[in-house]
Tab-separated table of C-alpha atoms and ligand atoms in Angstrom:
chain	number	residue	atom	x	y	z
A	1	UNK	CA	23.845	167.829	213.326
A	2	UNK	CA	24.549	164.845	215.610
A	3	UNK	CA	26.054	161.968	213.632
A	4	UNK	CA	23.006	159.600	214.327
A	5	UNK	CA	20.611	162.226	212.809
A	6	UNK	CA	23.169	162.705	209.876
A	7	UNK	CA	23.213	158.909	209.344
A	8	UNK	CA	19.424	158.620	209.200
A	9	UNK	CA	19.490	161.452	206.702
A	10	UNK	CA	22.058	159.691	204.737
A	11	UNK	CA	19.910	156.496	204.602
A	12	UNK	CA	16.921	158.572	203.670
A	13	UNK	CA	18.594	159.984	200.843
A	14	UNK	CA	19.674	156.571	199.705
A	15	UNK	CA	16.074	155.230	200.013
A	16	UNK	CA	14.848	158.098	197.871
A	17	UNK	CA	17.471	157.481	195.192
A	18	UNK	CA	16.996	153.731	195.325
A	19	UNK	CA	13.345	154.187	194.945
A	20	UNK	CA	13.997	156.608	191.956
A	21	UNK	CA	16.076	154.208	189.934
A	22	UNK	CA	13.814	151.194	190.780
A	23	UNK	CA	11.581	151.892	187.890
A	24	UNK	CA	14.489	152.480	185.169
A	25	UNK	CA	15.340	149.997	182.397
A	26	UNK	CA	18.855	148.891	182.827
A	27	UNK	CA	21.280	146.375	181.954
A	28	UNK	CA	22.552	145.827	185.657
A	29	UNK	CA	22.053	142.320	186.985
A	30	UNK	CA	23.470	140.550	190.046
A	31	UNK	CA	26.848	139.150	189.178
A	32	UNK	CA	27.747	141.935	186.751
A	33	UNK	CA	30.527	143.863	188.284
A	34	UNK	CA	32.801	145.599	185.655
A	35	UNK	CA	31.904	148.830	187.220
A	36	UNK	CA	33.057	147.751	190.745
A	37	UNK	CA	36.721	148.872	190.862
A	38	UNK	CA	39.079	150.618	193.385
A	39	UNK	CA	38.121	154.055	191.904
A	40	UNK	CA	34.722	154.477	193.992
A	41	UNK	CA	34.388	157.732	196.116
A	42	UNK	CA	32.622	158.555	199.014
A	43	UNK	CA	32.106	160.890	202.074
A	44	UNK	CA	33.464	160.166	205.615
A	45	UNK	CA	29.904	159.967	206.648
A	46	UNK	CA	29.372	157.148	204.407
A	47	UNK	CA	32.731	155.567	205.573
A	48	UNK	CA	31.345	155.869	209.100
A	49	UNK	CA	28.326	154.071	208.114
A	50	UNK	CA	30.435	151.137	206.396
A	51	UNK	CA	32.410	150.969	209.626
A	52	UNK	CA	29.225	150.596	211.516
A	53	UNK	CA	28.204	147.614	209.498
A	54	UNK	CA	31.454	145.952	209.359
A	55	UNK	CA	31.692	146.190	213.106
A	56	UNK	CA	28.059	144.895	213.473
A	57	UNK	CA	28.379	141.929	211.245
A	58	UNK	CA	31.699	141.347	212.407
A	59	UNK	CA	33.442	141.899	208.978
A	60	UNK	CA	36.290	144.203	210.069
A	61	UNK	CA	38.735	141.732	208.566
A	62	UNK	CA	37.586	143.000	205.231
A	63	UNK	CA	39.886	145.912	205.884
A	64	UNK	CA	42.724	144.050	204.899
A	65	UNK	CA	41.789	144.180	201.493
A	66	UNK	CA	41.525	148.073	201.683
A	67	UNK	CA	44.915	148.239	202.844
A	68	UNK	CA	46.132	146.212	199.795
A	69	UNK	CA	44.397	148.636	197.529
A	70	UNK	CA	45.878	151.610	198.504
A	71	UNK	CA	49.331	150.097	197.341
A	72	UNK	CA	48.173	150.798	193.770
A	73	UNK	CA	47.388	154.132	192.097
A	74	UNK	CA	43.596	154.868	192.510
A	75	UNK	CA	41.273	157.552	191.378
A	76	UNK	CA	41.529	160.497	193.831
A	77	UNK	CA	39.178	163.158	192.974
A	78	UNK	CA	40.492	166.736	192.745
A	79	UNK	CA	37.288	168.292	194.064
A	80	UNK	CA	34.204	167.401	195.818
A	81	UNK	CA	30.971	167.707	193.877
A	82	UNK	CA	29.862	170.973	195.731
A	83	UNK	CA	33.386	172.390	195.089
A	84	UNK	CA	32.751	171.794	191.368
A	85	UNK	CA	29.170	173.370	191.586
A	86	UNK	CA	31.073	176.475	193.583
A	87	UNK	CA	33.591	176.848	190.521
A	88	UNK	CA	30.806	176.585	187.855
A	89	UNK	CA	28.845	179.375	189.607
A	90	UNK	CA	31.978	181.428	189.586
A	91	UNK	CA	32.303	180.700	185.764
A	92	UNK	CA	35.806	178.910	186.786
A	93	UNK	CA	37.201	175.983	185.248
A	94	UNK	CA	37.877	172.912	187.182
A	95	UNK	CA	41.499	171.645	187.596
A	96	UNK	CA	42.558	168.679	185.572
A	97	UNK	CA	41.876	165.346	187.114
A	98	UNK	CA	45.033	162.913	187.063
A	99	UNK	CA	44.101	159.556	185.228
A	100	UNK	CA	47.183	157.438	185.916
A	101	UNK	CA	45.364	154.950	188.023
A	102	UNK	CA	44.072	151.461	187.421
A	103	UNK	CA	40.914	149.602	187.462
A	104	UNK	CA	41.444	146.848	189.676
A	105	UNK	CA	38.683	145.256	191.471
A	106	UNK	CA	37.189	146.836	194.599
A	107	UNK	CA	38.364	145.753	197.776
A	108	UNK	CA	34.643	144.635	198.739
A	109	UNK	CA	34.076	142.474	195.773
A	110	UNK	CA	34.308	138.839	196.045
A	111	UNK	CA	33.062	136.266	193.520
A	112	UNK	CA	31.457	139.414	191.717
A	113	UNK	CA	29.220	140.156	194.776
A	114	UNK	CA	29.370	143.156	197.008
A	115	UNK	CA	30.341	142.323	200.452
A	116	UNK	CA	28.749	145.457	201.773
A	117	UNK	CA	25.603	145.761	199.475
A	118	UNK	CA	23.249	147.050	201.842
A	119	UNK	CA	25.649	149.813	202.890
A	120	UNK	CA	27.633	150.585	199.594
A	121	UNK	CA	28.010	154.402	199.056
A	122	UNK	CA	25.974	156.532	196.626
A	123	UNK	CA	29.105	156.442	194.469
A	124	UNK	CA	28.091	152.567	193.832
A	125	UNK	CA	24.390	153.024	193.615
A	126	UNK	CA	24.993	155.563	190.772
A	127	UNK	CA	26.495	152.942	188.640
A	128	UNK	CA	23.942	151.701	186.200
A	129	UNK	CA	23.762	151.444	182.606
A	130	UNK	CA	21.153	151.200	179.844
A	131	UNK	CA	23.550	148.428	178.202
A	132	UNK	CA	25.968	146.052	179.557
A	133	UNK	CA	29.161	147.992	180.181
A	134	UNK	CA	31.150	145.049	178.982
A	135	UNK	CA	29.574	145.156	175.451
A	136	UNK	CA	29.249	149.095	175.275
A	137	UNK	CA	32.759	149.462	176.631
A	138	UNK	CA	31.239	151.995	179.124
A	139	UNK	CA	28.282	152.705	180.837
A	140	UNK	CA	25.168	154.290	178.718
A	141	UNK	CA	23.282	156.759	180.720
A	142	UNK	CA	20.690	159.325	179.694
A	143	UNK	CA	22.068	163.140	180.195
A	144	UNK	CA	19.257	163.653	182.690
A	145	UNK	CA	20.106	160.512	184.949
A	146	UNK	CA	23.668	162.080	185.227
A	147	UNK	CA	22.203	165.160	186.593
A	148	UNK	CA	19.993	163.141	188.960
A	149	UNK	CA	23.129	161.275	190.124
A	150	UNK	CA	25.145	164.692	190.560
A	151	UNK	CA	22.410	166.258	192.427
A	152	UNK	CA	22.170	163.231	195.046
A	153	UNK	CA	25.984	163.433	195.471
A	154	UNK	CA	25.339	167.031	196.298
A	155	UNK	CA	23.051	166.227	198.905
A	156	UNK	CA	25.175	163.509	200.329
A	157	UNK	CA	28.206	165.773	200.539
A	158	UNK	CA	25.978	168.535	202.062
A	159	UNK	CA	25.027	166.418	205.296
A	160	UNK	CA	28.585	165.872	205.740
A	161	UNK	CA	29.870	169.479	205.297
A	162	UNK	CA	33.039	169.807	207.335
A	163	UNK	CA	33.874	166.094	206.766
A	164	UNK	CA	35.950	164.726	203.787
A	165	UNK	CA	35.458	163.188	200.652
A	166	UNK	CA	37.741	161.161	198.258
A	167	UNK	CA	38.401	157.375	197.210
A	168	UNK	CA	36.715	154.788	199.332
A	169	UNK	CA	39.972	153.372	200.572
A	170	UNK	CA	41.457	156.338	201.552
A	171	UNK	CA	38.391	157.635	203.488
A	172	UNK	CA	38.047	154.135	205.294
A	173	UNK	CA	41.849	154.109	206.124
A	174	UNK	CA	41.416	157.685	207.443
A	175	UNK	CA	38.650	156.691	209.735
A	176	UNK	CA	40.130	153.495	210.961
A	177	UNK	CA	42.391	154.361	213.570
A	178	UNK	CA	39.009	155.893	215.325
A	179	UNK	CA	36.494	153.458	214.941
A	180	UNK	CA	37.930	149.887	214.280
A	181	UNK	CA	36.353	148.442	217.202
A	182	UNK	CA	33.552	150.821	218.244
A	183	UNK	CA	31.714	153.469	216.629
A	184	UNK	CA	32.009	156.498	218.676
A	185	UNK	CA	29.144	159.222	218.635
A	186	UNK	CA	31.318	161.491	216.499
A	187	UNK	CA	34.852	161.288	214.651
A	188	UNK	CA	37.200	164.086	214.275
A	189	UNK	CA	38.486	165.607	210.952
A	190	UNK	CA	41.764	167.417	211.824
A	191	UNK	CA	43.762	169.198	209.331
A	192	UNK	CA	44.249	168.183	205.749
A	193	UNK	CA	44.791	164.589	204.454
A	194	UNK	CA	46.605	163.970	201.173
A	195	UNK	CA	44.057	162.501	198.520
A	196	UNK	CA	41.046	163.783	200.470
A	197	UNK	CA	38.861	167.043	200.169
A	198	UNK	CA	36.747	169.068	202.473
A	199	UNK	CA	33.016	168.734	201.964
A	200	UNK	CA	30.944	171.606	201.845
A	201	UNK	CA	27.436	172.736	201.705
A	202	UNK	CA	25.620	172.924	198.203
A	203	UNK	CA	26.317	176.217	196.841
A	204	UNK	CA	23.857	175.623	193.764
A	205	UNK	CA	22.536	172.631	192.173
A	206	UNK	CA	24.358	171.356	189.010
A	207	UNK	CA	21.254	170.982	187.078
A	208	UNK	CA	20.906	172.480	183.647
A	209	UNK	CA	17.719	174.308	182.809
A	210	UNK	CA	16.509	171.536	180.428
A	211	UNK	CA	16.480	169.274	183.360
A	212	UNK	CA	15.063	171.288	186.116
A	213	UNK	CA	11.150	170.655	185.819
A	214	UNK	CA	11.954	166.975	185.448
A	215	UNK	CA	14.054	166.934	188.478
A	216	UNK	CA	11.415	168.609	190.641
A	217	UNK	CA	9.349	165.423	192.023
A	218	UNK	CA	12.932	164.206	193.414
A	219	UNK	CA	13.822	167.498	194.820
A	220	UNK	CA	10.353	167.615	196.773
A	221	UNK	CA	11.143	164.189	198.075
A	222	UNK	CA	14.676	165.289	199.245
A	223	UNK	CA	13.243	168.592	200.719
A	224	UNK	CA	11.087	166.297	203.047
A	225	UNK	CA	14.299	164.870	204.787
A	226	UNK	CA	15.464	167.127	207.667
A	227	UNK	CA	19.023	168.036	206.610
B	1	LIG	S1	26.835	149.620	185.621
B	1	LIG	FE1	27.592	148.157	183.911
B	1	LIG	S2	29.175	146.746	185.004
B	1	LIG	FE2	27.931	147.771	186.533
B	1	LIG	S3	26.198	146.432	186.930
B	1	LIG	FE3	25.457	147.875	185.399
B	1	LIG	S4	25.888	146.764	183.512
B	1	LIG	FE4	27.155	145.691	184.870
B	2	LIG	S1	31.515	148.640	197.510
B	2	LIG	FE1	30.306	146.947	196.492
B	2	LIG	S2	29.117	148.043	194.926
B	2	LIG	FE2	30.668	149.457	195.476
B	2	LIG	S3	32.229	148.947	193.843
B	2	LIG	FE3	32.931	147.862	195.860
B	2	LIG	S4	31.718	145.678	195.536
B	2	LIG	FE4	30.957	147.261	194.046
């Protein structure tokens, strides 16, 4: 699929997701940003979309903060969501994730506001909580919504199969040499890159049986998006 079509599909998935969470009761308010750390993950397609936004809005200078972020230990996932789904399908255990990273602020956070809000990746859109995280000491999310988030992450990975997945800063710095000044029609993924994993198509949805019926309306909407 051409990159323009894949970007359209990405934004359609974002729109379905944003519409889904619009009706939820949550404690999240503008200016609440405890969840905005350097440990966000995303795909290369999402990174490409952020680059398009930075270039179009003359904000490529924000990449300096991204370069600064990679000097500290950050969350680098061992697996993509669809790799995890494939392991579950085979009855295998996932590898242990390292948790020796700090939770310093996201490089795109300024005065508790996101500087790329419209283009933030799905990993950020999935941050919400029924109670203020500062008070509850963590996000409070009903298990069904964890399933919904996971399924959307699977679809976002699916449309970038062959691309890469990892920490937001690692993905952006991987893409930077190719597309700092202009967004080309494509970007190349050559070889392996430390800290990044290869995206893959959905092997099966990570949805427990008790959530499947409730998930159907959202899956119908996703099935209308040409992927
Ligand atoms: S997820 Fe938590 S920290 Fe983030 S906006 Fe919502 S309440 Fe605030
Ligand atoms: S990209 Fe924006 S929404 Fe996502 S963590 Fe950074 S500041 Fe928060």
